PDB file of C-alpha atoms in Angstrom:
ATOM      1  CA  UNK T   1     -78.782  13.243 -54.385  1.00  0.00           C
ATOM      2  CA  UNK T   2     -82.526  14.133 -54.005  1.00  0.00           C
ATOM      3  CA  UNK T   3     -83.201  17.856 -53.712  1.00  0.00           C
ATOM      4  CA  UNK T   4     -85.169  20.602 -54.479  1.00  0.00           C
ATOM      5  CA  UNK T   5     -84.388  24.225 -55.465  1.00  0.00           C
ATOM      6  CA  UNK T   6     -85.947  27.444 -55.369  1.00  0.00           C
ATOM      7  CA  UNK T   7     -84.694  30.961 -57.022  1.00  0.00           C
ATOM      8  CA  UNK T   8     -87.374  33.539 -56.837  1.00  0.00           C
ATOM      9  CA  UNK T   9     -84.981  36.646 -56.804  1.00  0.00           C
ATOM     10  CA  UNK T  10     -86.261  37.731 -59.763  1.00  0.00           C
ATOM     11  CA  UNK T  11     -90.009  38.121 -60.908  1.00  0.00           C
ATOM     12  CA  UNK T  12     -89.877  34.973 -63.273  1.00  0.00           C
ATOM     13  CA  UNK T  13     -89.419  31.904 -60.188  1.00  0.00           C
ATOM     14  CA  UNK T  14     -87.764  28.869 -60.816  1.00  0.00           C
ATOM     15  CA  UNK T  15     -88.093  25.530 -59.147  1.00  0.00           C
ATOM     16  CA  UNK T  16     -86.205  22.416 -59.910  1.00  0.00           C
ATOM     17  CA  UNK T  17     -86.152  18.904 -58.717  1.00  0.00           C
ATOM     18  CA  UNK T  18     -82.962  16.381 -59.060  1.00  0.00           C
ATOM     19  CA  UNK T  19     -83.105  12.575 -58.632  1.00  0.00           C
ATOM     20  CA  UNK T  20     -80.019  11.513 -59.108  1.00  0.00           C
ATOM     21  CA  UNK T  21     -79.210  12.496 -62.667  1.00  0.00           C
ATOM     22  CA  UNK T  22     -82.931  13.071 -63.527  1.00  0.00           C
ATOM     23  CA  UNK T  23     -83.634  17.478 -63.171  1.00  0.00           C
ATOM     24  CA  UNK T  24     -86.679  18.479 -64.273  1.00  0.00           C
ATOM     25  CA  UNK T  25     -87.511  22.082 -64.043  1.00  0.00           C
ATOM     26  CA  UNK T  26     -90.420  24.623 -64.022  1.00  0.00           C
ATOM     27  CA  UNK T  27     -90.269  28.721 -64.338  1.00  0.00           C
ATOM     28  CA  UNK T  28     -93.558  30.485 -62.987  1.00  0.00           C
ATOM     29  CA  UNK T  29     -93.715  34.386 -64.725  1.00  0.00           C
ATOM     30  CA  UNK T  30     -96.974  35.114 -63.511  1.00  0.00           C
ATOM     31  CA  UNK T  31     -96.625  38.528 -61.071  1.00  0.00           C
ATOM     32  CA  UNK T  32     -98.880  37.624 -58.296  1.00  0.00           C
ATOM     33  CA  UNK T  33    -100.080  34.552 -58.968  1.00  0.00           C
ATOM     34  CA  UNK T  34     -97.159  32.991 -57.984  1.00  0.00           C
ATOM     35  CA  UNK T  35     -98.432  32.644 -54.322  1.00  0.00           C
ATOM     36  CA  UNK T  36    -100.916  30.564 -55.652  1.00  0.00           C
ATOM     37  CA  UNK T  37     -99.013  28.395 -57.591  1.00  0.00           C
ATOM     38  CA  UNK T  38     -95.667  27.399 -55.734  1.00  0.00           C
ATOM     39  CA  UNK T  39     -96.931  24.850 -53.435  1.00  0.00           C
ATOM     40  CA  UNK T  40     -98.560  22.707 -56.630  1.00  0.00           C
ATOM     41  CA  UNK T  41     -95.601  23.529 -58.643  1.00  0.00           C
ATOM     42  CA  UNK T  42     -93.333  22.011 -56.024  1.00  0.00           C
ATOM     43  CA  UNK T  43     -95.703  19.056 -55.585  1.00  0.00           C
ATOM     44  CA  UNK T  44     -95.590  18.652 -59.647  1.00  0.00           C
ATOM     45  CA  UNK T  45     -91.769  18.914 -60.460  1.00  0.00           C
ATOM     46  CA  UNK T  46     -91.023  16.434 -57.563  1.00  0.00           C
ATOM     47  CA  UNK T  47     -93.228  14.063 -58.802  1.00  0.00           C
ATOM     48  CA  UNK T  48     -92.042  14.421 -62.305  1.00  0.00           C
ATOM     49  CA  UNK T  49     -88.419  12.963 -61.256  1.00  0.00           C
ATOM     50  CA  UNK T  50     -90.819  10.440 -59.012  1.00  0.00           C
ATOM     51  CA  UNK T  51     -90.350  12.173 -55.451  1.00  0.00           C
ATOM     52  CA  UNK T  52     -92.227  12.935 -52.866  1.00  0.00           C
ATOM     53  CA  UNK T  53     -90.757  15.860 -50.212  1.00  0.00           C
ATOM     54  CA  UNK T  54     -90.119  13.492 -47.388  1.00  0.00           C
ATOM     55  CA  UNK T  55     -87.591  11.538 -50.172  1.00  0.00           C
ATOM     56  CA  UNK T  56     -85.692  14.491 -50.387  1.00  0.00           C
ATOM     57  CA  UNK T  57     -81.611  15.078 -49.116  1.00  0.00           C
ATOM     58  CA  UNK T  58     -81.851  18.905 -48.698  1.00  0.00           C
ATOM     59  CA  UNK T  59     -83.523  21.627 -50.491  1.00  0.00           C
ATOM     60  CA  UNK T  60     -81.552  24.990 -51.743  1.00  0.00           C
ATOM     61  CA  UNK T  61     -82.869  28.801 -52.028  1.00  0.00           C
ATOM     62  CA  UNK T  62     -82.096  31.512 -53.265  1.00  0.00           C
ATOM     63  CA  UNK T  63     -82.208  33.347 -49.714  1.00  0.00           C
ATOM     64  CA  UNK T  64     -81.494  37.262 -51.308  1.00  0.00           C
ATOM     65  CA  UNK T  65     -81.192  40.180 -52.113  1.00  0.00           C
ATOM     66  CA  UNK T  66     -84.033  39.778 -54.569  1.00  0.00           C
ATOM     67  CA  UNK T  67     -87.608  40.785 -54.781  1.00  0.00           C
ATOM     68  CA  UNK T  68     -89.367  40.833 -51.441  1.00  0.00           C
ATOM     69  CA  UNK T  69     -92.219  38.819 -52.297  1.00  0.00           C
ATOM     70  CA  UNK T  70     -91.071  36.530 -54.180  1.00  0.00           C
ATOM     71  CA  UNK T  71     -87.866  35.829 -51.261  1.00  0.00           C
ATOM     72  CA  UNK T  72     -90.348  34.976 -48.654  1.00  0.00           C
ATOM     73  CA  UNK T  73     -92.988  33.191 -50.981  1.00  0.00           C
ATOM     74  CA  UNK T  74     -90.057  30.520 -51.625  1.00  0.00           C
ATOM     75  CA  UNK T  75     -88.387  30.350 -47.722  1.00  0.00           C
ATOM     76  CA  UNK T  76     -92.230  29.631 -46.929  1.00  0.00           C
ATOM     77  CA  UNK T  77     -92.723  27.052 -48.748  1.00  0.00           C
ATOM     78  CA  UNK T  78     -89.234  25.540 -47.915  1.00  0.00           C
ATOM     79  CA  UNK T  79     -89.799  25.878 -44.325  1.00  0.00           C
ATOM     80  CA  UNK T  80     -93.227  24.360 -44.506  1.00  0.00           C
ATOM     81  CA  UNK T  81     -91.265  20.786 -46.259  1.00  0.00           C
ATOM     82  CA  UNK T  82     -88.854  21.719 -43.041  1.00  0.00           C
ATOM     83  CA  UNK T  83     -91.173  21.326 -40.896  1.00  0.00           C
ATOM     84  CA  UNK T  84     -93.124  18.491 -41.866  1.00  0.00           C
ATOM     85  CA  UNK T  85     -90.188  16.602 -43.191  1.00  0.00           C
ATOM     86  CA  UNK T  86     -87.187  17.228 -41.390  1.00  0.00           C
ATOM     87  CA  UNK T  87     -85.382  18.297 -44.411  1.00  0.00           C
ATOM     88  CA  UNK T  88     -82.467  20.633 -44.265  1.00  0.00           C
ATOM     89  CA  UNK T  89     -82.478  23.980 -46.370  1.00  0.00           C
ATOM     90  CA  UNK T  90     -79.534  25.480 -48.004  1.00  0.00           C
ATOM     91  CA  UNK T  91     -79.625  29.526 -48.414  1.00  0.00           C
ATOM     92  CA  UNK T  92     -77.485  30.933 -50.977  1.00  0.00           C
ATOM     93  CA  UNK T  93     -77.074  34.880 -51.916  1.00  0.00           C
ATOM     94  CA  UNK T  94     -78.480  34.944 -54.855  1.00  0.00           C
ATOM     95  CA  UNK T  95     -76.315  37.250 -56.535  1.00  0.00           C
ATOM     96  CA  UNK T  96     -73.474  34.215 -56.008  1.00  0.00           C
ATOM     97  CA  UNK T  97     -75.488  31.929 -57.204  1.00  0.00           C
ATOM     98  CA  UNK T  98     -75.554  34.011 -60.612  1.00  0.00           C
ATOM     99  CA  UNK T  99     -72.085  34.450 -60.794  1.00  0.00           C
ATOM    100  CA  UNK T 100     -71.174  30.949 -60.121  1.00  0.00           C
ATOM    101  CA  UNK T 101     -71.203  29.463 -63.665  1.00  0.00           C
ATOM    102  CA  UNK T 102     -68.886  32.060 -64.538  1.00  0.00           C
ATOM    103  CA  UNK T 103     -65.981  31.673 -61.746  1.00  0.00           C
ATOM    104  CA  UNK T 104     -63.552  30.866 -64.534  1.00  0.00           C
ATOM    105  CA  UNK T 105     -63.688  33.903 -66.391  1.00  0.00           C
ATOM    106  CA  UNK T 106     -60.555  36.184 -66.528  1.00  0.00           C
ATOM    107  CA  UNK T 107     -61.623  39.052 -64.880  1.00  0.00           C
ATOM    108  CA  UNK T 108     -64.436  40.822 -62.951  1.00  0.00           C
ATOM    109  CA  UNK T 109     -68.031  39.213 -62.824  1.00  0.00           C
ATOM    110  CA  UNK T 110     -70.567  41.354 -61.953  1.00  0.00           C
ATOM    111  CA  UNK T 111     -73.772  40.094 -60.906  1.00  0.00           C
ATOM    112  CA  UNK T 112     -77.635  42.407 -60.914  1.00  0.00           C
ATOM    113  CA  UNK T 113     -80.794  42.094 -60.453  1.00  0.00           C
ATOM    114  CA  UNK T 114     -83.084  45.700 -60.801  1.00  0.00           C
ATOM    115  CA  UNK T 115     -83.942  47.141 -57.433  1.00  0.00           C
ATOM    116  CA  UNK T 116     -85.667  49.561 -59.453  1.00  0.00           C
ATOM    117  CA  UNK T 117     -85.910  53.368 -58.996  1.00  0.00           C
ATOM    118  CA  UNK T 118     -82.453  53.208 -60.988  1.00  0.00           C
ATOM    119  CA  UNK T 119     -80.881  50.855 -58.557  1.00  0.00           C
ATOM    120  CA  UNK T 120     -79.718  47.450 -58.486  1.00  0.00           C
ATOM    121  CA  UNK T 121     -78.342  44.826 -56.268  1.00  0.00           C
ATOM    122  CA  UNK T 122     -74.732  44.192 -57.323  1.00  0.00           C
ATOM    123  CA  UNK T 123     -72.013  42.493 -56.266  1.00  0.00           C
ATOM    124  CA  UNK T 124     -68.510  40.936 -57.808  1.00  0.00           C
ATOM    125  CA  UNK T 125     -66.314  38.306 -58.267  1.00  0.00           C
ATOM    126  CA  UNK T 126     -63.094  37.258 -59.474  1.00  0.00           C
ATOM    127  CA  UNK T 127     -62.267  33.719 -60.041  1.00  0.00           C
ATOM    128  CA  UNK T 128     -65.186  32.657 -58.143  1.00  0.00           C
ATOM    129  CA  UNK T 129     -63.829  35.239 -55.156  1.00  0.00           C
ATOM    130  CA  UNK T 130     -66.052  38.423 -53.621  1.00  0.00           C
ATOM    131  CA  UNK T 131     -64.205  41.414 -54.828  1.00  0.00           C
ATOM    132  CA  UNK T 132     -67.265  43.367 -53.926  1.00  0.00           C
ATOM    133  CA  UNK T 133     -69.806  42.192 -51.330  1.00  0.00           C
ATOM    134  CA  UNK T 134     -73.702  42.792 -52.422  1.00  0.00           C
ATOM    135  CA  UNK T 135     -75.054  45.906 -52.047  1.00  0.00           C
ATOM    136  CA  UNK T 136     -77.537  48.370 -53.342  1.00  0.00           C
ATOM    137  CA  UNK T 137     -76.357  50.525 -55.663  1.00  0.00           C
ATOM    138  CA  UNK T 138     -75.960  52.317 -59.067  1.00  0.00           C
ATOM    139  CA  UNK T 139     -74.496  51.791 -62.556  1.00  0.00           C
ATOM    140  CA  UNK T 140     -72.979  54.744 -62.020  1.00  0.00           C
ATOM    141  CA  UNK T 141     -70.904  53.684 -58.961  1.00  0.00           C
ATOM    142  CA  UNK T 142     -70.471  50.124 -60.096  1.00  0.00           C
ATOM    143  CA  UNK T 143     -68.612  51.967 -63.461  1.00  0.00           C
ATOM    144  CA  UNK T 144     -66.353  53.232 -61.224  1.00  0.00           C
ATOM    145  CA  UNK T 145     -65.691  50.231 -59.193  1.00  0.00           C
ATOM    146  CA  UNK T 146     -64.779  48.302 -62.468  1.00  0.00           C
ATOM    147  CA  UNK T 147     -62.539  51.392 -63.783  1.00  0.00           C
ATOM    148  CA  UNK T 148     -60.701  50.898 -60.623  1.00  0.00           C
ATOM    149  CA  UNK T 149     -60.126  47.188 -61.030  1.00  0.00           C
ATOM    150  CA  UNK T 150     -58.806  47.816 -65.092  1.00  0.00           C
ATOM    151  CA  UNK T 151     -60.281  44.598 -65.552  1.00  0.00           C
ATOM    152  CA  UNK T 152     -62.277  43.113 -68.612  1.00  0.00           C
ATOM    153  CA  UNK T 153     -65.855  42.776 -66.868  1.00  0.00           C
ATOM    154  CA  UNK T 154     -68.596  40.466 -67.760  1.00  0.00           C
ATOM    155  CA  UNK T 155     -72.421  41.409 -66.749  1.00  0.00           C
ATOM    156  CA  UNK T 156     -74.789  38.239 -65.135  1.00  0.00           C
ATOM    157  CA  UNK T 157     -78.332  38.116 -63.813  1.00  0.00           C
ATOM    158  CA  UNK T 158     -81.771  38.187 -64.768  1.00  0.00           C
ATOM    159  CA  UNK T 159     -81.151  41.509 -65.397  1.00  0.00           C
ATOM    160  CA  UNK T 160     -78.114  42.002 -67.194  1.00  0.00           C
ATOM    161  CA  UNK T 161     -79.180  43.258 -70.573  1.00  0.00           C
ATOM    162  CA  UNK T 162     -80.492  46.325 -68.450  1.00  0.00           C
ATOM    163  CA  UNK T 163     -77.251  46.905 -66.625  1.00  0.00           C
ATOM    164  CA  UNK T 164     -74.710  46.750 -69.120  1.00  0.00           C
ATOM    165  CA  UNK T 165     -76.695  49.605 -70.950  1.00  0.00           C
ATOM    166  CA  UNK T 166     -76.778  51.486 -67.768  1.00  0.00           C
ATOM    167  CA  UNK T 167     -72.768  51.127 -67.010  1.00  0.00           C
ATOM    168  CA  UNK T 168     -72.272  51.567 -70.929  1.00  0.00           C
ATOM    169  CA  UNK T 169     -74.014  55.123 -70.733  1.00  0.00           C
ATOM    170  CA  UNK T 170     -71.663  55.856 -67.358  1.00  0.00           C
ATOM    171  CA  UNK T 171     -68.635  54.835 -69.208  1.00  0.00           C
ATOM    172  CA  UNK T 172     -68.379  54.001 -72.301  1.00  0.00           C
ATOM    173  CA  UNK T 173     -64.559  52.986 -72.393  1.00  0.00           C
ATOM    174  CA  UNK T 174     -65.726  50.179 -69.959  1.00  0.00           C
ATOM    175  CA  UNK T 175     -64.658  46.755 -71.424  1.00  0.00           C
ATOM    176  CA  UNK T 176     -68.100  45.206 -70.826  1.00  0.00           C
ATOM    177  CA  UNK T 177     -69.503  41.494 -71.993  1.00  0.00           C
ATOM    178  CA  UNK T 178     -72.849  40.340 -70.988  1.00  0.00           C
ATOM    179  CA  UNK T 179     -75.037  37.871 -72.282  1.00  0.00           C
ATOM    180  CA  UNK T 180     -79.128  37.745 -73.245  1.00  0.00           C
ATOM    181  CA  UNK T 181     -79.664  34.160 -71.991  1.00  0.00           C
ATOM    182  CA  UNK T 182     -78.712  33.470 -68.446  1.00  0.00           C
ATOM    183  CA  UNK T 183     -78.081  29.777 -67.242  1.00  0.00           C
ATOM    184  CA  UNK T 184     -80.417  27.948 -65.202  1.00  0.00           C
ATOM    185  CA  UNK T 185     -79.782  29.413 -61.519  1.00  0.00           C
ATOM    186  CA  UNK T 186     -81.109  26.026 -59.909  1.00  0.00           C
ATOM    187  CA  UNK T 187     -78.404  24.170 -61.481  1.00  0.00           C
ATOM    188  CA  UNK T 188     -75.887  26.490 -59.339  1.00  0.00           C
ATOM    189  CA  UNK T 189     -77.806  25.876 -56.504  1.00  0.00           C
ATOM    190  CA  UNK T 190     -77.507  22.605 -56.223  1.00  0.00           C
ATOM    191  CA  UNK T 191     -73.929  22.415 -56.800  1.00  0.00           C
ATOM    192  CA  UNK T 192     -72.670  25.055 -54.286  1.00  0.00           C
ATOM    193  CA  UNK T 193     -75.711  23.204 -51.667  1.00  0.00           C
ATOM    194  CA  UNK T 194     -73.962  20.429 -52.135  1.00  0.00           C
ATOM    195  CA  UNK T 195     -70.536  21.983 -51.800  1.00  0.00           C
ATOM    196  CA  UNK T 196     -71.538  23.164 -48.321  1.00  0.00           C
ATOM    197  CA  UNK T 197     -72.632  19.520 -47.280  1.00  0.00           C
ATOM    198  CA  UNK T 198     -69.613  18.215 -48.316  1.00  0.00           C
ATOM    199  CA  UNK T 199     -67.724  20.613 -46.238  1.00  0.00           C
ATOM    200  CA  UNK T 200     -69.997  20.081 -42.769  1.00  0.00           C
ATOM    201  CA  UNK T 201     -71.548  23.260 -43.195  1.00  0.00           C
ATOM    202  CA  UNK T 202     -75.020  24.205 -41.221  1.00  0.00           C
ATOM    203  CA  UNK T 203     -78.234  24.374 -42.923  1.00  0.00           C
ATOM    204  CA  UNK T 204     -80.375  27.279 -42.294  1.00  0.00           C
ATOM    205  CA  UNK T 205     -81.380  27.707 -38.737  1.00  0.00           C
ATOM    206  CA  UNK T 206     -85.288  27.988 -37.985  1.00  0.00           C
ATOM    207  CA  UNK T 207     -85.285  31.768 -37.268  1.00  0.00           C
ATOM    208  CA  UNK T 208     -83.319  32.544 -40.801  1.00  0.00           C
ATOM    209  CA  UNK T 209     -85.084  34.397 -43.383  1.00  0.00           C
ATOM    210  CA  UNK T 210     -84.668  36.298 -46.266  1.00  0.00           C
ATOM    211  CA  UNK T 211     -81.627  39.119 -46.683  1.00  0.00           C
ATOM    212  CA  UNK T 212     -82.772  41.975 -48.096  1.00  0.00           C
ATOM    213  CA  UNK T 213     -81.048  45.166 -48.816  1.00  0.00           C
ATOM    214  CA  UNK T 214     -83.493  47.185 -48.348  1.00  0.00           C
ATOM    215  CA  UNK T 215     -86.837  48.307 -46.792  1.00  0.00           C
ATOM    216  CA  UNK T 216     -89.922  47.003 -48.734  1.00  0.00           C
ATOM    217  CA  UNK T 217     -92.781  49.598 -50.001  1.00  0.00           C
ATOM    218  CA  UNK T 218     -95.016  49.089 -46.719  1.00  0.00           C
ATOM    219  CA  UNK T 219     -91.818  49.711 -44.954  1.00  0.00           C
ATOM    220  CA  UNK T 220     -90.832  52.776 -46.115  1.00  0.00           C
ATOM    221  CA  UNK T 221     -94.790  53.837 -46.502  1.00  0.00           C
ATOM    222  CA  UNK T 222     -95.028  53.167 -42.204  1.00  0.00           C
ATOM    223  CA  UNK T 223     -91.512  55.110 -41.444  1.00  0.00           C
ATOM    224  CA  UNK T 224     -92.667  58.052 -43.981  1.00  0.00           C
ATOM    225  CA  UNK T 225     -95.896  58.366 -41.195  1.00  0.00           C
TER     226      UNK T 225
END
């Protein structure tokens, strides 16, 4: 199929582009200039598996929890090519997309990305199953979560390496595994997007937007006044 994917739940954004069996892929780590950037990164990795967005199938997201700007930078973009194109988008949470290449392991998966402020967006899995649905929370309670399971546990997400010291320094009897090099998230993307189009499901509706799990800054800033 001809798609395009976006996962800018963490800082460091990646787009991809599949035609067919040809994926090309681009990763933008560059803080705020990333709103300056996505639209002629889009244009660029399409074109480098020759497409244009009208040629595309459907396009896939990362649709949260995640970092605020970065979430609506990438539904903006996608709903622009909606727009214009008539092309379907696919949201997926973004902590399931992490967890995804992992659904075979034999035990708990958790998935993170830092919230910051010693938080983080978790959730788990168990043979590719929600055993604990996202949420913003702490190492601290996600330690206890996993001593209640008894379960051998294996850390994913851009920010892994950070978590698994965090849960290691709540409980250090924990049998934790995580990894420093996380697989491509677009690749997961596109398979579970394509999963759901197989099975009949419904794109995202105009009015959907980002999930967040929590206020932003400006948010909190307005309600503090």
């Amino acid at each position: 199929m001809k798609s395009l994917a976006i996962d800018s739940a963490s800082p460091c954004m990646v787009i991809a582009a599949k035609n067919g069996n040809e994926k090309a892929t681009l990763s933008l780590d560059i803080g705020m200039k990333q709103s300056q950037r996505i639209l002629p990164a889009i244009d660029d990795i399409l074109a480098q598996v020759g497409l244009k967005p009208a040629d595309l199938d459907y396009m896939a997201l990362c649709e949260g929890p995640g970092t605020f700007t970065g979430l609506r930078l990438a539904f903006s973009a996608l709903k622009a090519i909606e727009l214009s194109c008539g092309k379907p988008i696919y949201g997926i949470p973004s902590l399931e997309a992490y967890a995804f290449p992992f659904r075979d392991f034999g035990g708990t998966v958790v998935s993170v990305i830092d919230a910051k402020k010693d938080q983080f967006f978790a959730a788990a899995y168990e043979n590719g199953t929600c055993v604990l649905e996202a949420e913003d929370t702490t190492a601290e309670k996600i330690a206890a979560f996993l001593g209640r399971r008894g379960t051998k546990s294996l850390v994913v997400g851009p920010d892994a390496a950070l978590f698994s010291e965090k849960i290691r320094e709540a409980d250090g009897a924990l049998d934790i595994i995580s990894f420093s090099s996380q697989p491509n998230p677009t690749d997961a993307l596109f398979t579970i997007a394509e999963n759901l189009i197989e099975q009949k499901k419904e794109p995202l509706k105009d009015y959907d937007g980002p999930v967040y799990l929590r206020k932003s800054e400006a948010e909190l800033a307005l309600d503090a006044k």
